[in-house]
Short mmCIF file of C-alpha atoms and ligand atoms in Angstrom, two decimals:
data_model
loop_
_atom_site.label_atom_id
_atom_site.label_comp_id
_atom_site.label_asym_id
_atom_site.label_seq_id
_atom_site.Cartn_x
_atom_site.Cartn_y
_atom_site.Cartn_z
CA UNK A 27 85.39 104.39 119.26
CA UNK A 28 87.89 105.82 121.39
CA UNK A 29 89.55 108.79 121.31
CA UNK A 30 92.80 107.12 121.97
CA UNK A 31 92.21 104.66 119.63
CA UNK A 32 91.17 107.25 116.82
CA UNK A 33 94.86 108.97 117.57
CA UNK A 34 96.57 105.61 117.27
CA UNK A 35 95.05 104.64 113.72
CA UNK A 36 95.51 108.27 112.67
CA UNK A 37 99.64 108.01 113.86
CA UNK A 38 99.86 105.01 112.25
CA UNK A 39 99.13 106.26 108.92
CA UNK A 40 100.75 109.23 109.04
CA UNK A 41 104.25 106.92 109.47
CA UNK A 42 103.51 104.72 106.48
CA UNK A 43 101.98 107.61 104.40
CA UNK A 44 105.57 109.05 104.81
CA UNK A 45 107.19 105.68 104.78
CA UNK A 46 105.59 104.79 100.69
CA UNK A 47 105.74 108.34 99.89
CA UNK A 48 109.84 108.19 100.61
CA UNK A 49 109.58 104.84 98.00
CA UNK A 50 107.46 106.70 95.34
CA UNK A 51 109.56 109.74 95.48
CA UNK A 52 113.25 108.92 96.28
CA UNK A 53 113.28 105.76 93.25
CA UNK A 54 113.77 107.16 90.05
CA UNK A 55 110.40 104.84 88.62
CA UNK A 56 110.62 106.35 85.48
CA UNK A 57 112.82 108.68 83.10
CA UNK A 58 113.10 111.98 83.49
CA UNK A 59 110.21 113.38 80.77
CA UNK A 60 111.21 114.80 77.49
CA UNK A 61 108.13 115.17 76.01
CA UNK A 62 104.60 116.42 76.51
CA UNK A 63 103.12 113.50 75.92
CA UNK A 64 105.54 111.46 78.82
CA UNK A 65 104.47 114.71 81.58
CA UNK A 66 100.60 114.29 81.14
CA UNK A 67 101.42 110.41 81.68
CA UNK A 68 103.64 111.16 84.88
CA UNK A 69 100.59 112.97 85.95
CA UNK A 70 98.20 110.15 85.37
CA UNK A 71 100.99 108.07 87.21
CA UNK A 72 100.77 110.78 90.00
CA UNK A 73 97.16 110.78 90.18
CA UNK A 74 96.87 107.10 90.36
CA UNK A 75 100.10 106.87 92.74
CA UNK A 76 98.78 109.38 95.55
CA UNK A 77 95.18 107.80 95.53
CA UNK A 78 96.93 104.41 96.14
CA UNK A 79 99.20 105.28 98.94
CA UNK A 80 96.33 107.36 100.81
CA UNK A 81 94.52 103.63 100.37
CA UNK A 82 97.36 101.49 101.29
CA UNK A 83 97.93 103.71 104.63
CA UNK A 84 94.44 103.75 105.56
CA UNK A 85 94.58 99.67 105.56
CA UNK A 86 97.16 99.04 106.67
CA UNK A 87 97.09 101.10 109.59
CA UNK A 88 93.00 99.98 111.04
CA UNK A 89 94.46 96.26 109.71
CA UNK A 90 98.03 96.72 112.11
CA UNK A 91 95.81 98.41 115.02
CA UNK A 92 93.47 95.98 114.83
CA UNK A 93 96.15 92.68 114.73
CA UNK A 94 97.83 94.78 118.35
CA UNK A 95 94.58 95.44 120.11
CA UNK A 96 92.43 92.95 119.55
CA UNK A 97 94.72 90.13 119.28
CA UNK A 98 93.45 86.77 121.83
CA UNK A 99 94.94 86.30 124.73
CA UNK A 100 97.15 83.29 125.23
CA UNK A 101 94.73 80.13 126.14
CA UNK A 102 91.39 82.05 125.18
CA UNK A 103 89.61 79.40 123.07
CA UNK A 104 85.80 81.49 123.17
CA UNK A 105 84.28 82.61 119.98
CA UNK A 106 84.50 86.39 119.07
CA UNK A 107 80.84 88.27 118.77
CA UNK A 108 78.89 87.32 116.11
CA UNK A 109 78.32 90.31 113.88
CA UNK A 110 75.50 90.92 110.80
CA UNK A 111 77.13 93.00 109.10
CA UNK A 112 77.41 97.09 108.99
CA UNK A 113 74.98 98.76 105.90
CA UNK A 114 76.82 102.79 106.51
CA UNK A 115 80.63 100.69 106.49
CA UNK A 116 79.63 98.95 103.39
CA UNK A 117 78.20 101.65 101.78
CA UNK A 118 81.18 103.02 102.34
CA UNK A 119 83.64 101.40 100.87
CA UNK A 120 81.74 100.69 97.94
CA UNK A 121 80.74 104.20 96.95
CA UNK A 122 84.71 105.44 97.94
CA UNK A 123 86.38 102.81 95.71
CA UNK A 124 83.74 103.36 92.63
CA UNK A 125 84.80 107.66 92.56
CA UNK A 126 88.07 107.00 92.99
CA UNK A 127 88.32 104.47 90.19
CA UNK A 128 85.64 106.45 87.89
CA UNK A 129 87.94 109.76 88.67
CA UNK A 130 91.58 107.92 87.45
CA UNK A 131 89.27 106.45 84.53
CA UNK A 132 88.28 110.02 83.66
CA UNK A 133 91.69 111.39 84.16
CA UNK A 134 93.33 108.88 82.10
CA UNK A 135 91.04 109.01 79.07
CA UNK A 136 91.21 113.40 79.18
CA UNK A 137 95.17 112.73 79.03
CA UNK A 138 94.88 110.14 75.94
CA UNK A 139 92.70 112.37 73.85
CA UNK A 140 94.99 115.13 74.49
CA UNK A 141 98.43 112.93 73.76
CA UNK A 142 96.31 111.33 70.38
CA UNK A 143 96.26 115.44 69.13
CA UNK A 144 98.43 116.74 66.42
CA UNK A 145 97.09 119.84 66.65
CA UNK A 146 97.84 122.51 64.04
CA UNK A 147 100.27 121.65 61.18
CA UNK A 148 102.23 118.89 63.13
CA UNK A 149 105.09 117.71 61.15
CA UNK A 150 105.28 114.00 59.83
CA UNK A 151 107.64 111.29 60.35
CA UNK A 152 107.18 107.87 58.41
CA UNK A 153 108.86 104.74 60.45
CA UNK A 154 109.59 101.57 58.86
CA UNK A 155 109.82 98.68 60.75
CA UNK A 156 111.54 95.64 59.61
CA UNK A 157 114.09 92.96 61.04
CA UNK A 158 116.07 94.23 62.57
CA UNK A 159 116.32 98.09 61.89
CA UNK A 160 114.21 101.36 61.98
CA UNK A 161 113.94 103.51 59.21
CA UNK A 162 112.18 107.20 58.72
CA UNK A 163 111.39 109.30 56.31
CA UNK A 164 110.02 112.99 56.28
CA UNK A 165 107.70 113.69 53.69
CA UNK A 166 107.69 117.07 54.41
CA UNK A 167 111.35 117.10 53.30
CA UNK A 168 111.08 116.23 49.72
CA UNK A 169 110.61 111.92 51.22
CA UNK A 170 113.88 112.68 53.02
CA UNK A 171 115.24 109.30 54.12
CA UNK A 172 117.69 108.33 57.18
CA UNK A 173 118.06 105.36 59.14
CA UNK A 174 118.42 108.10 62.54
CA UNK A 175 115.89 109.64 63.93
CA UNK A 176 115.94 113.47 64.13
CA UNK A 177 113.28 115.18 65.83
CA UNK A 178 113.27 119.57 66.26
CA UNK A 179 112.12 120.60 69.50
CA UNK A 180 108.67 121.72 70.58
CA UNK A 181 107.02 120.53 67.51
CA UNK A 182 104.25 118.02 67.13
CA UNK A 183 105.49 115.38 65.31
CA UNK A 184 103.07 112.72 63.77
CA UNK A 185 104.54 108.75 63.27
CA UNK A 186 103.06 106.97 60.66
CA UNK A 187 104.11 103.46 61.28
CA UNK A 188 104.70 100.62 58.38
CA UNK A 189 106.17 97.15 59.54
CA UNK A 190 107.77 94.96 56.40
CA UNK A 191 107.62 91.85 58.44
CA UNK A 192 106.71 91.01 61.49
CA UNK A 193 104.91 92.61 64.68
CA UNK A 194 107.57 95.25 66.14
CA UNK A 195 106.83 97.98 68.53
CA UNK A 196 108.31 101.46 68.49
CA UNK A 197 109.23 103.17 71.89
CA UNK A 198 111.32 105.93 72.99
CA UNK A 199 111.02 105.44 76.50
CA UNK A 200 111.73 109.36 77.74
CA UNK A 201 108.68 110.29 75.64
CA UNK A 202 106.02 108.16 77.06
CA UNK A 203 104.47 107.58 73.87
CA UNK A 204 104.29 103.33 72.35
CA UNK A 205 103.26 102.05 69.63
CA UNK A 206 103.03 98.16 67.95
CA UNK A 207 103.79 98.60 64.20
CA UNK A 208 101.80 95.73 62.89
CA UNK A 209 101.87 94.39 59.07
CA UNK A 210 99.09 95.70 57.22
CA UNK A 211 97.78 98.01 59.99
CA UNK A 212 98.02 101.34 59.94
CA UNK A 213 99.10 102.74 62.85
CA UNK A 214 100.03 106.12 63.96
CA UNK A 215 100.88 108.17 67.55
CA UNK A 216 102.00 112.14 68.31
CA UNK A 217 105.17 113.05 70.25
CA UNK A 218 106.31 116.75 70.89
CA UNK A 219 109.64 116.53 72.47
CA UNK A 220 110.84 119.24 74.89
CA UNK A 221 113.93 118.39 75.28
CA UNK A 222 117.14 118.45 73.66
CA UNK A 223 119.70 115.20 73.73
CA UNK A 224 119.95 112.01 72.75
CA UNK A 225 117.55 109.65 73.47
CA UNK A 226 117.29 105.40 73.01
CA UNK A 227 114.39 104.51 70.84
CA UNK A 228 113.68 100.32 71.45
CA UNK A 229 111.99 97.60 69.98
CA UNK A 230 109.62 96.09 72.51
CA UNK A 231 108.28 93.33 70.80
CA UNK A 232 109.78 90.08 70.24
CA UNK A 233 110.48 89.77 66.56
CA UNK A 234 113.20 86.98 66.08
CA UNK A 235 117.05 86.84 66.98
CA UNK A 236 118.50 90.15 66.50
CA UNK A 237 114.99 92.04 68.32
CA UNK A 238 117.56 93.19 71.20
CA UNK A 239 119.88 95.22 68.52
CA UNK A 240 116.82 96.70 67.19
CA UNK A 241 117.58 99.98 68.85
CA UNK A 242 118.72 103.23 67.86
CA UNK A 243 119.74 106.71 69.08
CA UNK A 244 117.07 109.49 68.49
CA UNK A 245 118.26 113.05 68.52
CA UNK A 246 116.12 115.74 69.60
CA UNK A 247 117.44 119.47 68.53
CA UNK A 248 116.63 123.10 67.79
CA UNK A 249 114.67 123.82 64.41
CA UNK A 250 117.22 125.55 63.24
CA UNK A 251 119.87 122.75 63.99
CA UNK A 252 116.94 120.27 62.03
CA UNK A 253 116.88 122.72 58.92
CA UNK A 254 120.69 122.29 59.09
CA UNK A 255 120.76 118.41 59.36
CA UNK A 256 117.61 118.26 56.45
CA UNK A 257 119.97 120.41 54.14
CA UNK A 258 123.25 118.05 54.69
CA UNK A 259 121.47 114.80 54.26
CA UNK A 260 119.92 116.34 51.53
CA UNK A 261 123.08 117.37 49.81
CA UNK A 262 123.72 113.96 48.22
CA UNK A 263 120.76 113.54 47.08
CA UNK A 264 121.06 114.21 42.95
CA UNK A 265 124.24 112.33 42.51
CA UNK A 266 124.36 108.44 42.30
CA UNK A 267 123.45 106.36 45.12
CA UNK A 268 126.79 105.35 47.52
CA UNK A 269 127.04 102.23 48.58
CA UNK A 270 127.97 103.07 52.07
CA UNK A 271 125.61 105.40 52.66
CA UNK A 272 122.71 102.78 51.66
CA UNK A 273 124.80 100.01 53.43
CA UNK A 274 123.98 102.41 56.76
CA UNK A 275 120.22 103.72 55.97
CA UNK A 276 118.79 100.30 54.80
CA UNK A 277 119.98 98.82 57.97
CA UNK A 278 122.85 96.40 57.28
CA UNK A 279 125.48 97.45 59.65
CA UNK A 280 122.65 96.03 62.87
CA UNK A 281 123.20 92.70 61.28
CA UNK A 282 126.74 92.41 59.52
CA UNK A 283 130.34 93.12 60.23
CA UNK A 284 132.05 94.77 57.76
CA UNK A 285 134.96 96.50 58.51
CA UNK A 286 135.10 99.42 55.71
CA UNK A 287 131.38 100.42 57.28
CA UNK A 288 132.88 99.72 61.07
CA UNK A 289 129.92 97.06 62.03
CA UNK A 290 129.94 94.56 64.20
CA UNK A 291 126.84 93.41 63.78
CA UNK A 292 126.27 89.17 64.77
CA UNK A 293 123.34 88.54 63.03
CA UNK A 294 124.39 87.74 59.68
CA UNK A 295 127.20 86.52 57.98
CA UNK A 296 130.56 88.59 58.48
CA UNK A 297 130.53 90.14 55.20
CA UNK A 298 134.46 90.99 54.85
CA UNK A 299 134.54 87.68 53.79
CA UNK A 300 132.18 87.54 51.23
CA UNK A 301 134.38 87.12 48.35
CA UNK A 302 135.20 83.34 49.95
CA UNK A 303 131.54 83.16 50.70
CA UNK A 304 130.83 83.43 46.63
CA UNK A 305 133.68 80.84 45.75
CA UNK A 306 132.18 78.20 48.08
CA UNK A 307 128.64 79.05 46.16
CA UNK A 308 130.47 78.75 43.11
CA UNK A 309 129.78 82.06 41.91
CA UNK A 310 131.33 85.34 40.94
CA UNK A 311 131.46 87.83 43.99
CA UNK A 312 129.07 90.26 42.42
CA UNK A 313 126.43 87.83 41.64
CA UNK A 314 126.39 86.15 44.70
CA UNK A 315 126.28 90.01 46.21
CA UNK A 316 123.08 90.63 44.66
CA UNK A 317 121.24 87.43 44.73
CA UNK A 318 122.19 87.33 48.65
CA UNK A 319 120.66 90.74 48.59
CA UNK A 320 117.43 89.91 46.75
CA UNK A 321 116.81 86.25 47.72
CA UNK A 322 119.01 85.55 50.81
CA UNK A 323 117.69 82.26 51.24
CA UNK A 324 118.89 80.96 47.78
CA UNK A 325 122.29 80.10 50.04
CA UNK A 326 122.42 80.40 53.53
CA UNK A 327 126.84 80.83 54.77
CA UNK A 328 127.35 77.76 57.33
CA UNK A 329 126.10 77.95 60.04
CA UNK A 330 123.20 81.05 59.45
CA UNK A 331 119.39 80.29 59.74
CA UNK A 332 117.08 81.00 56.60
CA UNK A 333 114.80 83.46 57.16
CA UNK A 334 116.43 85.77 59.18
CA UNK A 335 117.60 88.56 56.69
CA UNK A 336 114.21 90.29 55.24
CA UNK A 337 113.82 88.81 51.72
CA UNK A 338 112.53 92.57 50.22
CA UNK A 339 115.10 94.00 50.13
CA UNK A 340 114.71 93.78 46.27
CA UNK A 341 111.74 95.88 46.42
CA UNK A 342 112.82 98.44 49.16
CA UNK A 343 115.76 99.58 47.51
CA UNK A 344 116.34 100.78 43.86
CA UNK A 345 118.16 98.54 41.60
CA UNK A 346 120.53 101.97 41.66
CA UNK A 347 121.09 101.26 45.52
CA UNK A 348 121.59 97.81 44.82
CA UNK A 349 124.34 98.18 42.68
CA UNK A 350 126.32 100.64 44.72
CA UNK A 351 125.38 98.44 47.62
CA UNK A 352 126.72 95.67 45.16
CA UNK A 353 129.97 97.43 44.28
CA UNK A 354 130.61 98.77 47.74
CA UNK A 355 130.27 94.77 49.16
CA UNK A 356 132.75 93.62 46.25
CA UNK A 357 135.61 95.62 47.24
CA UNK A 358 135.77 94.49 50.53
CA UNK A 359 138.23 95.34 53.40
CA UNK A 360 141.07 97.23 51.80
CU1 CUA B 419 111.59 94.57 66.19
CU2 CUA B 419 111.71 93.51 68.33
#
């Protein structure tokens, strides 16, 4: 080859190296990392990323050199020599392709064993799953319950996920870390945050009509500022179960409006008018409450779908919580 031609190839890929390299670098692809977990997987991304634009330039500039120079002239109908192929070229680019792709395979599966470790003593976080709401709870806070998620920084937190329904999948997308919660499966993943803030946590599986609301701020802060939050949600714990407070943790307010709880949930009926609800059923507000609570399909309000509002709710809440939850429902608006 040429010397001249070896320049030309050679400027040519410089131009788009620096070209794709301005599109990888200057587009925010993904968020801004704020865990461990999400920086070993921008490095895989990296890793992969680099390798594909050194690739892409290498093409593209022989295949744009090649178009230019050796392009027929107008009118020139003869054949092009006939060639029998090139054993050192094809070794070539078979033995290139099979390190690089061996080396990202190697690279990724390092960087999943490392973001599948708890290490030492990480701290546990149960998530339940179920149309259309998360809920945790921290064993390791005397079964501490909340329907937020509050993670303290810089520890390794284990997710043990349980879905009451349906197929969801949990995903906070600043940490990287994704998970399907699957009924009767067992399923489980490790995310150390490091940093502090609020972050969206998303449902990214399709699981019926209200699977875009099922979303919900995380909050990532200090331990100290965790000990604090444990200790005030903790606080309540002894006396009688409030209505409104299981009205918010068992996930009601993503599907109903009520205004005393300031929802706006769509999903469901609009529950500040529940009392009129129960005298079209023909029943006393209470008991139409509670058997909309433990059997909703037993009536369906005009115009609502069966099958929508998880029918457990019997089980997953105490008949305590049911009655405030019962009580809190009858008094309505004022
Ligand atoms: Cu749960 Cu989509």
């Amino acid at each position: 080859m040429r010397r001249g031609a070896i320049v030309r190839i050679l400027g040519l890929g410089i131009v788009i190296t620096i070209l794709v390299g301005l599109v990888a670098v200057l587009i925010p692809w993904l968020p801004d990392p704020a865990s461990k977990q999400m920086e070993r997987i921008e490095d895989v991304y990296w890793f992969a990323t680099i390798i594909c634009i050194g690739i892409f330039a290498l093409v593209m500039s022989v295949l744009i050199y090649s178009v230019i120079t050796f392009r027929a002239a107008p009118e020139d109908e003869s054949d092009g020599p006939s060639i029998h192929g090139n054993t050192s070229l094809e070794i070539i680019w078979t033995v290139v392709p099979a390190v690089l792709v061996i080396a990202i395979g190697v690279v990724s599966a390092v960087v999943l064993s490392q973001n599948g470790d708890a290490g030492k003593n990480p701290m546990t976080v149960r998530v339940f799953a179920q149309q259309f709401s998360w809920r945790f709870e921290y064993p390791g806070e005397k079964n501490l319950k909340s329907n937020k998620l509050v993670m303290p920084l810089d520890r390794n937190i284990t997710f043990d996920f349980e879905s009451a329904d349906v197929i969801h999948s949990f995903w906070i997308p600043a940490m990287g870390q994704k998970q399907d919660v699957v009924p009767g499966i067992d399923t489980s993943i490790v995310i150390t945050p490091t940093r502090t803030g609020r972050f969206p946590l998303v449902c990214t599986e399709l699981c019926g009509l209200g699977h875009a609301t099922m979303r919900s701020p995380v909050n990532v802060v200090s331990q100290a500022d965790f000990d604090k939050w444990v200790k005030e949600q903790q606080g309540g714990g002894g006396k009688d179960a409030d209505g409104a407070a299981v009205f918010s943790s068992a996930g009601c307010a993503d599907c109903h409006a009520f205004t005393p709880a300031n929802s706006n949930g769509e999903i469901g009926p609009n529950l500040d008018n529940v009392a009129a609800d129960a005298e079209k059923a023909g029943e006393a507000p209470e008991a139409y409450i509670k058997e909309s609570i433990v059997d909703p399909n037993k009536v369906i309000a005009n115009g609502y779908a069966k099958d929508v509002m998880p029918g457990d709710f019997g089980k997953s809440l105490s008949a305590k919580e049911i009655d405030a939850l019962v009580t809190y429902l009858a008094a309505g608006k004022q």
